């Protein structure tokens, strides 16, 4: 019976005082009291308003690279020349590929170096190669396709692959849409943006939706990665356990709501804690304490941002702890009284 009583009085977690007042030589975390004067660093930060990871060049400013495909039109001033006149649309040379050496080969012009030139510069160089052969030649160069002037979209999208920048500036949302859109709910995804002009960035996809003008540059890469964020809710709540963060920004009040709220018969509203294994204002783990018996506690809990891997803990009320100690003895006394009554019969 003694062993049974010990099992009945076992605690489900640390007490209020054990968390706030551990022995000095056993303190391995900072304790921060959540109040109106301390909560600001732990609220939801202002959203980034950056408009671009890089500036997308206009198609006529693209530098031509080996492997690019050009559409070239050459025309002369009058009939009877080597090429058709402008009045008939000129002589068209579609799908001219820039070779590994960075040159294109055209009739009467021969092999012309165009790598690293803009489209206008390439047209001028081809014109120069035809001078003396054609009569007052004119050249127009258009970029038909280019792996160098595109972005790569991969991960949790329906049709991963390259998306061209030839049609004009491209935002991250545009690129994802052209790749078929995401395959999972927005709240379960992160967008990782690799840029040649800036450090890699990771954004919750829901936050990305609030930045529709975030642009990409040639060579950038966008990867949609699943990132289901979770936190642990323990102690005197109705549904303790591992909880999925269904919102990109989740408050302490949201987390308590997903766990069914405080258990009215057991919870100590003055003992609500958030254990943050890493982070906080100090170099060691941090424990945040909120006294939810205070009038402003709901507003504070609504503003306090919980993070993935946080542990939310609600301690038992002292009266509940006392009841757990007394209950086994009342149970034993009841059994003894019943046995005596039966024996007397």
XYZ file of C-alpha atoms in Angstrom:
345
model
C 0.000 0.000 0.000
C 2.893 2.336 0.736
C 4.279 1.761 -2.750
C 0.868 2.456 -4.237
C 0.615 5.654 -2.257
C 4.030 6.769 -3.552
C 2.844 6.182 -7.094
C -0.309 8.180 -6.491
C 1.613 11.162 -5.143
C 4.239 11.260 -7.901
C 4.483 14.671 -9.567
C 3.859 15.203 -13.288
C 6.447 17.999 -13.455
C 8.357 20.598 -11.449
C 6.549 22.869 -9.031
C 6.205 26.630 -9.354
C 8.849 27.264 -6.686
C 11.249 24.631 -8.061
C 11.349 26.454 -11.381
C 11.643 29.996 -10.038
C 13.920 29.266 -7.072
C 16.280 26.382 -7.848
C 19.377 25.909 -5.671
C 22.036 28.465 -6.715
C 24.485 25.784 -7.794
C 21.805 24.121 -9.979
C 20.624 27.191 -11.920
C 21.319 26.440 -15.590
C 18.879 28.899 -17.161
C 17.828 32.528 -17.042
C 14.356 33.390 -15.730
C 12.493 36.269 -17.348
C 9.215 37.530 -15.917
C 6.788 38.398 -18.712
C 5.346 41.845 -18.107
C 4.467 44.955 -20.061
C 7.993 46.286 -19.491
C 9.862 43.118 -20.594
C 7.729 41.590 -23.377
C 8.783 43.798 -26.302
C 11.812 41.725 -27.436
C 9.642 38.571 -27.457
C 6.707 39.814 -29.522
C 6.230 39.306 -33.253
C 8.849 41.421 -35.020
C 8.037 43.793 -37.825
C 7.853 42.028 -41.175
C 10.610 42.627 -43.636
C 9.656 44.971 -46.478
C 12.601 44.207 -48.717
C 11.489 44.300 -52.337
C 14.264 42.385 -53.990
C 17.116 39.974 -53.606
C 18.515 41.418 -56.798
C 17.456 43.592 -59.690
C 16.313 41.834 -62.834
C 17.820 43.287 -65.967
C 15.733 44.153 -69.016
C 16.067 41.610 -71.840
C 18.081 44.066 -73.945
C 20.619 44.387 -71.107
C 21.339 40.656 -70.781
C 24.915 39.616 -71.377
C 25.011 36.874 -74.005
C 26.604 33.608 -72.824
C 27.641 30.320 -74.482
C 24.618 28.081 -74.934
C 22.189 30.964 -75.443
C 19.895 30.836 -78.485
C 19.447 34.001 -80.568
C 16.958 35.086 -83.192
C 18.790 37.310 -85.694
C 17.286 39.423 -88.473
C 19.524 41.009 -91.150
C 18.208 43.374 -93.814
C 19.597 45.766 -96.407
C 18.351 49.122 -97.615
C 17.251 47.991 -101.105
C 16.486 44.918 -103.178
C 19.178 43.001 -104.958
C 21.553 42.645 -102.034
C 22.699 39.629 -100.086
C 19.819 39.925 -97.631
C 16.154 40.820 -97.969
C 15.211 44.476 -97.546
C 13.399 45.877 -94.522
C 10.199 46.235 -96.563
C 9.886 42.438 -96.756
C 10.918 41.801 -93.159
C 14.590 41.120 -93.816
C 16.361 37.757 -93.728
C 15.531 35.787 -90.602
C 17.983 33.439 -88.853
C 16.040 31.911 -85.945
C 17.518 29.624 -83.328
C 21.183 30.580 -83.741
C 23.053 28.980 -80.844
C 26.083 30.633 -79.277
C 28.848 28.045 -79.349
C 31.172 27.092 -76.489
C 33.658 29.696 -77.654
C 31.015 32.439 -77.370
C 30.501 32.994 -81.103
C 27.728 32.690 -83.682
C 28.204 31.747 -87.336
C 26.207 33.597 -90.018
C 26.253 33.707 -93.851
C 28.731 36.253 -95.226
C 29.646 37.377 -91.686
C 31.402 34.205 -90.673
C 32.115 33.495 -87.020
C 31.365 36.507 -84.802
C 32.189 36.720 -81.110
C 29.135 37.840 -79.096
C 29.731 36.418 -75.601
C 29.395 38.925 -72.739
C 27.869 41.493 -75.109
C 24.413 43.003 -74.748
C 21.952 42.389 -77.559
C 22.571 45.858 -78.982
C 26.345 45.374 -78.861
C 26.032 41.974 -80.554
C 23.931 43.539 -83.339
C 26.568 46.247 -83.843
C 29.377 43.661 -84.004
C 27.527 41.545 -86.600
C 26.839 44.707 -88.598
C 30.550 45.479 -88.552
C 31.359 41.963 -89.798
C 29.027 42.523 -92.789
C 30.337 45.979 -93.685
C 31.963 45.906 -97.106
C 29.995 42.791 -98.069
C 26.365 43.837 -97.658
C 24.971 47.215 -98.707
C 24.251 49.328 -95.618
C 23.269 46.286 -93.493
C 21.062 46.506 -90.427
C 20.931 43.785 -87.735
C 18.433 43.041 -84.990
C 19.259 40.445 -82.289
C 16.744 38.901 -79.915
C 17.412 36.411 -77.106
C 15.215 33.358 -77.726
C 16.255 31.249 -74.732
C 18.939 31.254 -72.101
C 19.683 28.994 -69.153
C 21.842 31.787 -67.757
C 18.933 34.234 -67.641
C 16.526 32.116 -65.652
C 15.859 31.009 -62.081
C 15.581 27.455 -60.798
C 12.492 26.500 -58.795
C 12.546 23.144 -56.999
C 11.330 21.320 -53.915
C 7.634 21.120 -53.065
C 6.310 22.508 -56.376
C 4.260 20.651 -58.985
C 6.578 21.151 -61.980
C 10.101 21.943 -60.767
C 12.487 23.387 -63.314
C 13.842 26.589 -64.801
C 11.709 29.696 -65.209
C 12.856 32.285 -67.743
C 13.470 35.943 -66.994
C 13.159 36.914 -70.656
C 9.585 38.082 -70.203
C 10.592 40.718 -67.670
C 11.178 41.043 -63.904
C 10.123 37.991 -61.914
C 8.995 37.820 -58.285
C 9.364 34.755 -56.064
C 5.603 34.186 -56.128
C 5.606 34.476 -59.939
C 8.353 31.857 -60.181
C 6.525 29.447 -57.857
C 3.299 29.947 -59.802
C 5.028 29.203 -63.128
C 6.416 26.028 -61.535
C 2.862 24.843 -60.899
C 2.430 26.199 -57.394
C 3.174 24.546 -54.033
C 2.193 20.935 -53.356
C 1.549 21.447 -49.627
C -0.394 23.960 -47.525
C 1.356 27.299 -47.200
C 1.741 27.022 -43.416
C 3.752 23.786 -43.809
C 6.384 25.289 -46.150
C 9.449 27.488 -46.041
C 10.901 29.245 -49.074
C 14.699 29.162 -49.255
C 16.115 31.731 -51.675
C 19.698 31.369 -52.890
C 21.006 34.486 -54.603
C 24.319 35.270 -56.246
C 24.014 38.803 -54.940
C 23.071 38.192 -51.290
C 23.195 35.637 -48.497
C 20.652 32.787 -48.552
C 17.291 33.633 -47.018
C 14.685 31.372 -45.424
C 11.138 32.675 -45.120
C 7.915 30.991 -44.019
C 5.816 30.721 -47.181
C 2.934 32.485 -45.434
C 5.247 35.421 -44.756
C 6.337 35.360 -48.373
C 2.701 35.919 -49.365
C 2.895 39.279 -47.577
C 5.874 40.296 -49.757
C 4.486 39.911 -53.305
C 7.134 42.229 -54.792
C 10.160 40.208 -53.637
C 12.087 39.861 -56.920
C 14.626 37.419 -58.295
C 17.723 37.917 -60.412
C 19.343 35.698 -63.034
C 20.895 32.605 -61.492
C 18.807 32.694 -58.302
C 17.312 29.506 -56.922
C 14.065 29.034 -54.984
C 13.453 25.848 -52.993
C 10.182 25.151 -51.190
C 10.921 22.911 -48.225
C 8.466 21.289 -45.804
C 8.995 22.680 -42.348
C 6.344 21.528 -39.926
C 7.074 23.405 -36.722
C 6.116 21.913 -33.371
C 6.202 22.717 -29.696
C 5.525 20.658 -26.578
C 2.721 21.571 -24.146
C 2.913 19.858 -20.752
C 1.431 20.006 -17.286
C -2.066 21.010 -16.254
C -3.703 21.514 -19.648
C -6.606 19.543 -21.071
C -4.680 18.046 -24.015
C -0.960 17.877 -23.218
C 1.424 16.667 -25.890
C 3.276 17.636 -29.031
C 1.407 20.409 -30.873
C 1.794 21.447 -34.504
C 2.268 25.181 -35.044
C -0.561 25.724 -37.508
C 0.278 29.422 -37.925
C 3.537 30.947 -39.077
C 3.351 33.235 -36.050
C 1.924 31.608 -32.963
C 1.412 33.226 -29.577
C 1.461 31.656 -26.132
C -2.317 32.074 -26.055
C -2.610 30.200 -29.363
C -0.480 27.353 -27.997
C -2.585 27.068 -24.855
C -5.687 27.051 -27.053
C -4.423 24.135 -29.156
C -3.891 22.201 -25.893
C -7.468 22.867 -24.752
C -6.542 25.569 -22.272
C -5.725 25.279 -18.579
C -7.221 22.410 -16.589
C -9.565 24.231 -14.192
C -9.368 21.574 -11.478
C -5.573 21.254 -11.440
C -3.792 24.230 -13.010
C -2.080 27.027 -11.136
C -2.721 30.084 -13.355
C 0.173 31.848 -11.643
C 2.568 29.159 -12.865
C 2.640 29.289 -16.680
C 6.136 28.841 -18.108
C 7.868 28.680 -21.489
C 11.139 26.741 -21.542
C 13.298 27.824 -24.472
C 16.173 25.339 -24.845
C 18.267 27.696 -26.960
C 18.089 31.412 -27.535
C 16.777 34.078 -25.235
C 18.714 37.175 -24.278
C 21.512 35.227 -22.579
C 23.940 32.602 -23.806
C 22.159 29.878 -21.838
C 18.595 28.501 -22.044
C 15.776 30.757 -20.905
C 12.604 30.193 -18.898
C 9.802 32.727 -19.280
C 7.225 33.040 -16.517
C 3.725 34.478 -16.858
C 1.297 34.896 -13.993
C -2.051 34.370 -15.737
C -3.993 35.278 -12.612
C -3.219 38.923 -13.357
C -5.655 41.005 -15.332
C -3.264 41.893 -18.159
C -2.075 38.311 -18.638
C -4.356 37.595 -21.617
C -2.942 40.524 -23.553
C 0.607 39.527 -22.664
C -0.007 35.883 -23.667
C -1.535 37.074 -26.942
C 1.600 39.130 -27.714
C 4.268 36.656 -26.595
C 5.592 34.712 -29.621
C 6.356 31.042 -29.097
C 9.030 29.415 -31.252
C 9.485 25.904 -32.652
C 10.830 23.494 -30.014
C 9.613 25.632 -27.098
C 8.209 23.751 -24.105
C 5.052 25.296 -22.614
C 4.431 24.087 -19.076
C 1.581 24.801 -16.646
C 2.306 23.834 -13.041
C -0.204 22.192 -10.703
C -2.007 24.292 -8.132
C -0.728 23.817 -4.521
C -4.175 22.616 -3.421
C -4.023 19.893 -6.071
C -0.620 18.759 -4.839
C -1.976 18.650 -1.279
C -4.996 16.692 -2.458
C -2.735 14.128 -4.136
C -0.924 13.600 -0.839
C -4.087 13.286 1.246
C -6.167 11.269 -1.224
C -4.300 7.937 -0.766
C -4.761 8.088 3.004
C -8.473 8.880 2.649
C -8.727 5.955 0.245
C -6.971 3.624 2.684
C -9.115 4.868 5.568
C -12.221 4.220 3.491
C -11.054 0.669 2.726
C -10.312 0.036 6.416
C -13.714 1.326 7.475
C -15.434 -0.835 4.876
C -13.475 -3.912 5.982
C -14.381 -3.284 9.626
C -18.044 -2.937 8.737
C -17.987 -6.218 6.847
C -16.191 -7.935 9.748
C -18.777 -6.650 12.193
C -21.480 -8.292 10.152
